[in-house]
Coordinates of C-alpha atoms and ligand atoms in Angstrom, one line a residue:
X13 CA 96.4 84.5 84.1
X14 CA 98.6 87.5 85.3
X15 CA 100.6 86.9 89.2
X16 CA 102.4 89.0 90.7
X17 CA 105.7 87.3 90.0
X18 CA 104.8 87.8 85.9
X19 CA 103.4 91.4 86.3
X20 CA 106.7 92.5 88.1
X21 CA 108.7 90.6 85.4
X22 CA 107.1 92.9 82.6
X23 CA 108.4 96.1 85.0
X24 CA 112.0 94.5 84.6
X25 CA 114.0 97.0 83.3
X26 CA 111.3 100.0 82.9
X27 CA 109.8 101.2 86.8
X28 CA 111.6 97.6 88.5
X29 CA 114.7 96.9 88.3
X30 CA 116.2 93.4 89.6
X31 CA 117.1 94.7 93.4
X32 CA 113.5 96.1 93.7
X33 CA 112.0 93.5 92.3
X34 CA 113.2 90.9 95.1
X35 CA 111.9 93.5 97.7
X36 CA 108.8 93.3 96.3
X37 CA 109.0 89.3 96.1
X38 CA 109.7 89.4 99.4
X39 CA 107.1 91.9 100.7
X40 CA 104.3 89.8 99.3
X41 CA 105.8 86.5 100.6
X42 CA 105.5 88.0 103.9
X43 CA 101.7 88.8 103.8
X44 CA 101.3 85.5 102.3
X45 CA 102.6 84.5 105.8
X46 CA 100.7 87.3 107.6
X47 CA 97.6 86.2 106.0
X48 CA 97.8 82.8 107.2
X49 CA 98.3 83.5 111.1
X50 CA 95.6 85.6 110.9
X51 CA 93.5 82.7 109.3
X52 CA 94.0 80.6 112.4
X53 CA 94.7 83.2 115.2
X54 CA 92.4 82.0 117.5
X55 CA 93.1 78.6 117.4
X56 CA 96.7 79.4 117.8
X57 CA 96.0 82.0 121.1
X58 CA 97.3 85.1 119.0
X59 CA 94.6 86.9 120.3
X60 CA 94.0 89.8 123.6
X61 CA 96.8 92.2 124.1
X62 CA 100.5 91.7 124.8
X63 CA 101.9 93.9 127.4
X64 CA 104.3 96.2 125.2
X65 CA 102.9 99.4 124.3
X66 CA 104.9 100.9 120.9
X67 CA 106.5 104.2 120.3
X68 CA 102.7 105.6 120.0
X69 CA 101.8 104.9 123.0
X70 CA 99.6 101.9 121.7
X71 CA 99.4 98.1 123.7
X72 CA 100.6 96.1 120.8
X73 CA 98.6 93.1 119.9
X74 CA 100.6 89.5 120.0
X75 CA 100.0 89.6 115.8
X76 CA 101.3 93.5 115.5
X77 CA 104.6 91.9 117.1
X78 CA 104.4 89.0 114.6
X79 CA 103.5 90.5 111.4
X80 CA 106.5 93.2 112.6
X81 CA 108.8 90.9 112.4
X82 CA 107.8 88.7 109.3
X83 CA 108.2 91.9 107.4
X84 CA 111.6 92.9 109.0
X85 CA 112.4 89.6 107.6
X86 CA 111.2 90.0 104.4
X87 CA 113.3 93.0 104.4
X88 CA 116.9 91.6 105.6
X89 CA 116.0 88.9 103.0
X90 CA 116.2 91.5 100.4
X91 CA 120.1 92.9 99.9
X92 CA 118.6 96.2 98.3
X93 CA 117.4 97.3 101.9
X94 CA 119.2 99.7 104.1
X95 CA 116.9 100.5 106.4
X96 CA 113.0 99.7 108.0
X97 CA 110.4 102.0 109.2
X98 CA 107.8 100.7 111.0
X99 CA 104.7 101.5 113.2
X100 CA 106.1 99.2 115.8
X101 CA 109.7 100.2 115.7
X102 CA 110.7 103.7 117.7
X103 CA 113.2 104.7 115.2
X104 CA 114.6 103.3 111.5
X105 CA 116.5 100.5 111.9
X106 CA 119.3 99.6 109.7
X107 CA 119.2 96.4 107.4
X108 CA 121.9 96.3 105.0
X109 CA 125.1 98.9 105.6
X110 CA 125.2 98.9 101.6
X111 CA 121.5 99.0 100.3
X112 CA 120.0 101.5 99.0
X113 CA 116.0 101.3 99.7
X114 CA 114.1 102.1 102.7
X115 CA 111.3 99.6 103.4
X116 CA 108.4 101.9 105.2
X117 CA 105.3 100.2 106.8
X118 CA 102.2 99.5 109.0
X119 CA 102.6 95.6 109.4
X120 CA 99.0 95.3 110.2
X121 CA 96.9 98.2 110.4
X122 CA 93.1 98.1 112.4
X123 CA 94.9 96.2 114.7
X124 CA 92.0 96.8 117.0
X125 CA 89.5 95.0 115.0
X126 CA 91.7 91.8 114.8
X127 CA 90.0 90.2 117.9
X128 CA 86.3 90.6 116.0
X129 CA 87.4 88.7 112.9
X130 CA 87.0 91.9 110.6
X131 CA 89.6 92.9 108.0
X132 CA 92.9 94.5 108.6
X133 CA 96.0 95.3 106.3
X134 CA 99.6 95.4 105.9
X135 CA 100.8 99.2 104.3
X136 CA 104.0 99.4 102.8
X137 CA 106.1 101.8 100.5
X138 CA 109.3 101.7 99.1
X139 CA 111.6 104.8 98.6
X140 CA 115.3 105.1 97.8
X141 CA 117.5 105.6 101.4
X142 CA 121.2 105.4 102.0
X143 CA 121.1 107.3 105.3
X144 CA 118.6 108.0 108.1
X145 CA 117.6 111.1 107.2
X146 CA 116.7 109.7 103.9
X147 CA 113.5 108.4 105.3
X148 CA 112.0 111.5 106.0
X149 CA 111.7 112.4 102.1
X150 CA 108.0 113.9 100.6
X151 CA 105.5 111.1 99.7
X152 CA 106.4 112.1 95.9
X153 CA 109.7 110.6 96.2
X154 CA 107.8 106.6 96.6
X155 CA 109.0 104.4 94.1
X156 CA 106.1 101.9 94.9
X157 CA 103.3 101.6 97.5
X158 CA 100.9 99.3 98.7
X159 CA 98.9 97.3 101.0
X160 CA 97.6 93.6 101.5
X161 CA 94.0 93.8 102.9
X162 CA 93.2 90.8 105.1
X163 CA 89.0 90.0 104.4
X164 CA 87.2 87.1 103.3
X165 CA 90.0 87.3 100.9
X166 CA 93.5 88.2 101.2
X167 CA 94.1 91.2 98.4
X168 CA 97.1 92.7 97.2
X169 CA 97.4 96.1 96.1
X170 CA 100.5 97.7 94.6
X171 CA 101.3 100.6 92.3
X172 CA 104.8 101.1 90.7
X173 CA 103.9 104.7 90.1
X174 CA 101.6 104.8 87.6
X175 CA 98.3 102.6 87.9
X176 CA 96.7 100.5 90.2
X177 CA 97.1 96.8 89.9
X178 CA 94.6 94.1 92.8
X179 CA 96.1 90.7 93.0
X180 CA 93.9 87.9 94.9
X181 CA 95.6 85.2 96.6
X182 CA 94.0 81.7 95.4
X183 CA 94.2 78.6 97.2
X184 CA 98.0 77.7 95.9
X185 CA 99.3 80.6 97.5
X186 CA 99.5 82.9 94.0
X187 CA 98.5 85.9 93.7
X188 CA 96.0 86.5 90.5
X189 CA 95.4 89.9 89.3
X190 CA 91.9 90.3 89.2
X191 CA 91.7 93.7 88.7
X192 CA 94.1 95.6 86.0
X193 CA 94.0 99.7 86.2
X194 CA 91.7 100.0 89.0
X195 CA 90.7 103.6 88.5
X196 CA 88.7 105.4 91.6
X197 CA 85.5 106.8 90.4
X198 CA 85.4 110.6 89.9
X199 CA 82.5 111.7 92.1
X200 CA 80.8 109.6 94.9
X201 CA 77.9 109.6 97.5
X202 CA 79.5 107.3 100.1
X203 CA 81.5 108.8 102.8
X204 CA 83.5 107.1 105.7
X205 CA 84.6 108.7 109.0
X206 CA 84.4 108.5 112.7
X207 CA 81.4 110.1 113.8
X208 CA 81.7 109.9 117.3
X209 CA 84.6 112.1 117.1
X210 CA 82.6 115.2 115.8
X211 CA 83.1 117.1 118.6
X212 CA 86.9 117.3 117.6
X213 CA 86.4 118.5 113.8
X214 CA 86.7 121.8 112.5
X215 CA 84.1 123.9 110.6
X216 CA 84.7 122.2 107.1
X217 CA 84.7 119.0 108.3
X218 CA 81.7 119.6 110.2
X219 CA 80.0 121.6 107.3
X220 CA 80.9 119.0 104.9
X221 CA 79.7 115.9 106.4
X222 CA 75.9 117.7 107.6
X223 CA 75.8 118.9 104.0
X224 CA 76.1 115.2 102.7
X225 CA 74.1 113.9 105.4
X226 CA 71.5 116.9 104.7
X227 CA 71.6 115.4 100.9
X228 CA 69.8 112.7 99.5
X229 CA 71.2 109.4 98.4
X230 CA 74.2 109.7 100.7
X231 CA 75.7 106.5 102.5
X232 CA 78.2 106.6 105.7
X233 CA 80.8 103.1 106.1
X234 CA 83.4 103.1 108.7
X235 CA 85.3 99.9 109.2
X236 CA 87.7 101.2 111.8
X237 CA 90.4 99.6 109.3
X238 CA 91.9 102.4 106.8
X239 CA 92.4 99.7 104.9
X240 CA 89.4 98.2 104.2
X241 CA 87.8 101.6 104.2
X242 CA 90.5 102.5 101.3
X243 CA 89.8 98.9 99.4
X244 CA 86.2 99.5 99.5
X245 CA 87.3 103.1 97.3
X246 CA 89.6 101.5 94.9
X247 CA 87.0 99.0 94.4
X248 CA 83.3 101.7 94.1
X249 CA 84.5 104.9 95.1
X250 CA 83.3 106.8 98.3
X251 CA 85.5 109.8 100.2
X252 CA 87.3 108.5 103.7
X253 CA 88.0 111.4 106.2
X254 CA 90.2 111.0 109.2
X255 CA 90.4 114.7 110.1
X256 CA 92.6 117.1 112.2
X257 CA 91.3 117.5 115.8
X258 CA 89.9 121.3 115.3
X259 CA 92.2 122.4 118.6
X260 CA 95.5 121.3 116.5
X261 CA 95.2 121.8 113.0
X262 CA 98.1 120.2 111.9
X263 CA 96.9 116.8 113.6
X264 CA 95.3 113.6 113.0
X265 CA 95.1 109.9 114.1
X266 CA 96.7 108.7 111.1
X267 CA 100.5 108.5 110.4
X268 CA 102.2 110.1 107.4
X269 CA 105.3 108.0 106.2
X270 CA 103.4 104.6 106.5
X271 CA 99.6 105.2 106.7
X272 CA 98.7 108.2 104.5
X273 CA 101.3 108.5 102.2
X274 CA 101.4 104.4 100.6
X275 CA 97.4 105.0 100.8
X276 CA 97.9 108.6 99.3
X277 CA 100.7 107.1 96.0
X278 CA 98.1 104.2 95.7
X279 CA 94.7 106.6 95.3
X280 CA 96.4 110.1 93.1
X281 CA 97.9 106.4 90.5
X282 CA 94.3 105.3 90.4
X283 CA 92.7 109.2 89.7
X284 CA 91.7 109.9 92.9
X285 CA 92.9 112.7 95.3
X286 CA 94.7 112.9 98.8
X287 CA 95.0 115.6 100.8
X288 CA 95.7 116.8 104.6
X289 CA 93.5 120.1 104.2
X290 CA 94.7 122.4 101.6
X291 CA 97.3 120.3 100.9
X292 CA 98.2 117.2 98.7
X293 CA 99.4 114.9 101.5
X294 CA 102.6 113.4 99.4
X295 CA 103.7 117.3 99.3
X296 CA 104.2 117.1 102.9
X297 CA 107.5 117.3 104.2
X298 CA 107.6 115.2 107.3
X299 CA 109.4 116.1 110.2
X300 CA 109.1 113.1 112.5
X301 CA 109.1 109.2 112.1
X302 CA 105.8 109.0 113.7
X303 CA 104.1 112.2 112.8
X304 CA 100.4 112.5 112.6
X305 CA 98.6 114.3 110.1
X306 CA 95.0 114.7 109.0
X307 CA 94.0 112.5 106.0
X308 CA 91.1 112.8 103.4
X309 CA 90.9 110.9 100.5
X310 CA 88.8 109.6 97.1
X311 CA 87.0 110.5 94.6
X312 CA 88.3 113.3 93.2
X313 CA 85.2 116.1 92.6
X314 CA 84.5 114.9 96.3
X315 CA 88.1 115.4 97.9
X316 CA 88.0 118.9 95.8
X317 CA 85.3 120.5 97.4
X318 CA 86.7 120.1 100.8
X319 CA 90.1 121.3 99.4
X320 CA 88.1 124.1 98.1
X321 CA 86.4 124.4 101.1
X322 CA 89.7 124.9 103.4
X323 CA 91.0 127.2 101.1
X324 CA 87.9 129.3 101.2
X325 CA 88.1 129.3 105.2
X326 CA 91.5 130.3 105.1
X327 CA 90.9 133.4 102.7
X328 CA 87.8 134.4 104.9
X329 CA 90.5 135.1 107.8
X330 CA 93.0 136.7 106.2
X331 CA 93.5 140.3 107.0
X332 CA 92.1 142.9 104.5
Ligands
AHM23 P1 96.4 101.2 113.9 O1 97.5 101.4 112.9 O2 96.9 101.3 115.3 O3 95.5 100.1 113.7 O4 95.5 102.6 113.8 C1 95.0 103.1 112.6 C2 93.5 102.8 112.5 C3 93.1 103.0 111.0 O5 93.2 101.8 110.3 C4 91.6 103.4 111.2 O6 91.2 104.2 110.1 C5 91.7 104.2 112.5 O7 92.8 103.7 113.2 C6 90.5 104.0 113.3 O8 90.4 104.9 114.3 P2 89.2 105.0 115.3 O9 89.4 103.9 116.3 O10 89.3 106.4 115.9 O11 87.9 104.8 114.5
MG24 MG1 97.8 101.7 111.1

């Protein structure tokens, strides 16, 4: 039986060191904790809406305040940390004067199905940060990334750079790998987006999504959780599209530094590809905390054709 705790020990000294380690420790201590409010939220009146709305312009939920602050803990627990970016934080906050990581994450993302008993995650990545401008760094530079997906079983999901590792936590509060090298299936016939919103996509998103409809054998999902939608793709492939809105290309619902870029690391270790258009989305320099950008990702030959696809739009305009 492989944990956590003895995969990480075999990382000692190669991608891990001792400092990143105990982040990591710590990081999946918290959704340990995380995991078991939400077990019981009901019971314990963690439910409705709390009357703070976040940076966003969100109402947060009583357990996006709670899971933000088991994982700030996790982090001042962990001396390696200098700072911690977070949905529900404005700006970074400081956390140790002399580490040298920034801790970046979603503490529970689908927020909005927490009420209806349906899976939500906690995102996180790790990059290296000694001052505040140090968070805004490319995707490329994580050192590790990934989520805990809350279900009818608590997952954990965590590259160090290379592969894709899926931990389950059993009934002593370990988690198991139970799934070593998850690799994302090359080509796929299951594609997950928000249809209502077609109105808002551009012509390759629209093109794209008739053509598969249009196509036999083709299969929509959308969980309204990016990370369930992204668990169900490490686990049997399938495309997820959260595009721009077509009136502001350079948009999108989802967050870079701790939605698509964790999610993005996580799915280009397991062979799958990420991209905001015609772009990889970890070659994205960000500009803001809190920036939005579009986000497709999955199987590769799928993910291609639309990156082909944008690219192909873009030459069709260019002058003569
Ligand atoms: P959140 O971090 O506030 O929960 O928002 C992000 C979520 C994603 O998990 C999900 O893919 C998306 O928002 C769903 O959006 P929509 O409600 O438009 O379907
Ligand atoms: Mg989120």
């Amino acid at each position: 039986m492989t944990t956590f705790e003895t995969y990480l020990d075999s990382h000692k000294g190669g991608a891990l060191n001792d400092e990143l380690t105990v982040v990591l420790l710590n990081i999946a201590e918290a959704t340990r904790q995380i995991s078991k409010k939400l077990r019981t939220s009901s019971l314990a009146g963690l439910t409705g809406a709390t009357e703070i709305t976040n940076v966003q312009g969100e109402t947060q939920k009583p357990l996006d305040v709670l899971s933000n602050e088991i994982m700030l803990e996790a982090c001042r627990k962990s001396r390696a940390v200098a700072f911690a970016v977070s949905e529900e934080l404005d700006e970074e906050i400081q956390i140790h004067a002399d580490g040298t990581y920034a801790v970046i994450f979603d503490p529970l993302d689908g927020s909005s199905n927490l009420d209806v008993n349906v899976t939500v995650g906690t995102i996180f990545s790790v990059i290296k940060a000694q001052a505040p401008d140090d968070t805004l760094k490319n995707g490329r530079g994580q050192i590790v990334a990934g989520y805990a997906a809350y279900g009818p079983q608590t997952s954990l999901v965590l590259t160090v750079g290379r592969g894709v590792q899926i931990f389950t936590l059993d009934d002593a509060g370990d988690y198991v790998m139970t799934t070593a090298d998850a690799r994302i299936a090359p080509e796929t016939k299951e594609f997950a987006i928000n249809a209502a919103r077609r109105p808002s996509w551009d012509d390759v998103i629209t093109a794209y999504i008739d053509r598969s409809i249009d196509t036999s054998g083709y299969n929509m999902r959308w969980v309204g959780s990016m990370v369930a939608d992204a668990h169900r793709i490490f686990n049997r492939g399938g495309i997820f599209l959260y595009p721009a809105d077509r009136a502001k290309p350079a948009s999108g619902r989802l967050r870079l530094l701790y939605e698509a870029n964790p999610i993005g690391f996580l799915v280009e270790a397991a062979g799958g590809a990420a991209i905001a258009g015609k772009i990889d989305i970890l070659d994205i320099e960000p500009t803001s905390l809190h920036q939005r950008v579009p986000v497709i990702f999955g199987s590769k030959k799928e993910v291609t054709k639309i990156r082909e696809a944008y690219a192909a739009a873009e030459r069709a305009i260019e002058p003569a």
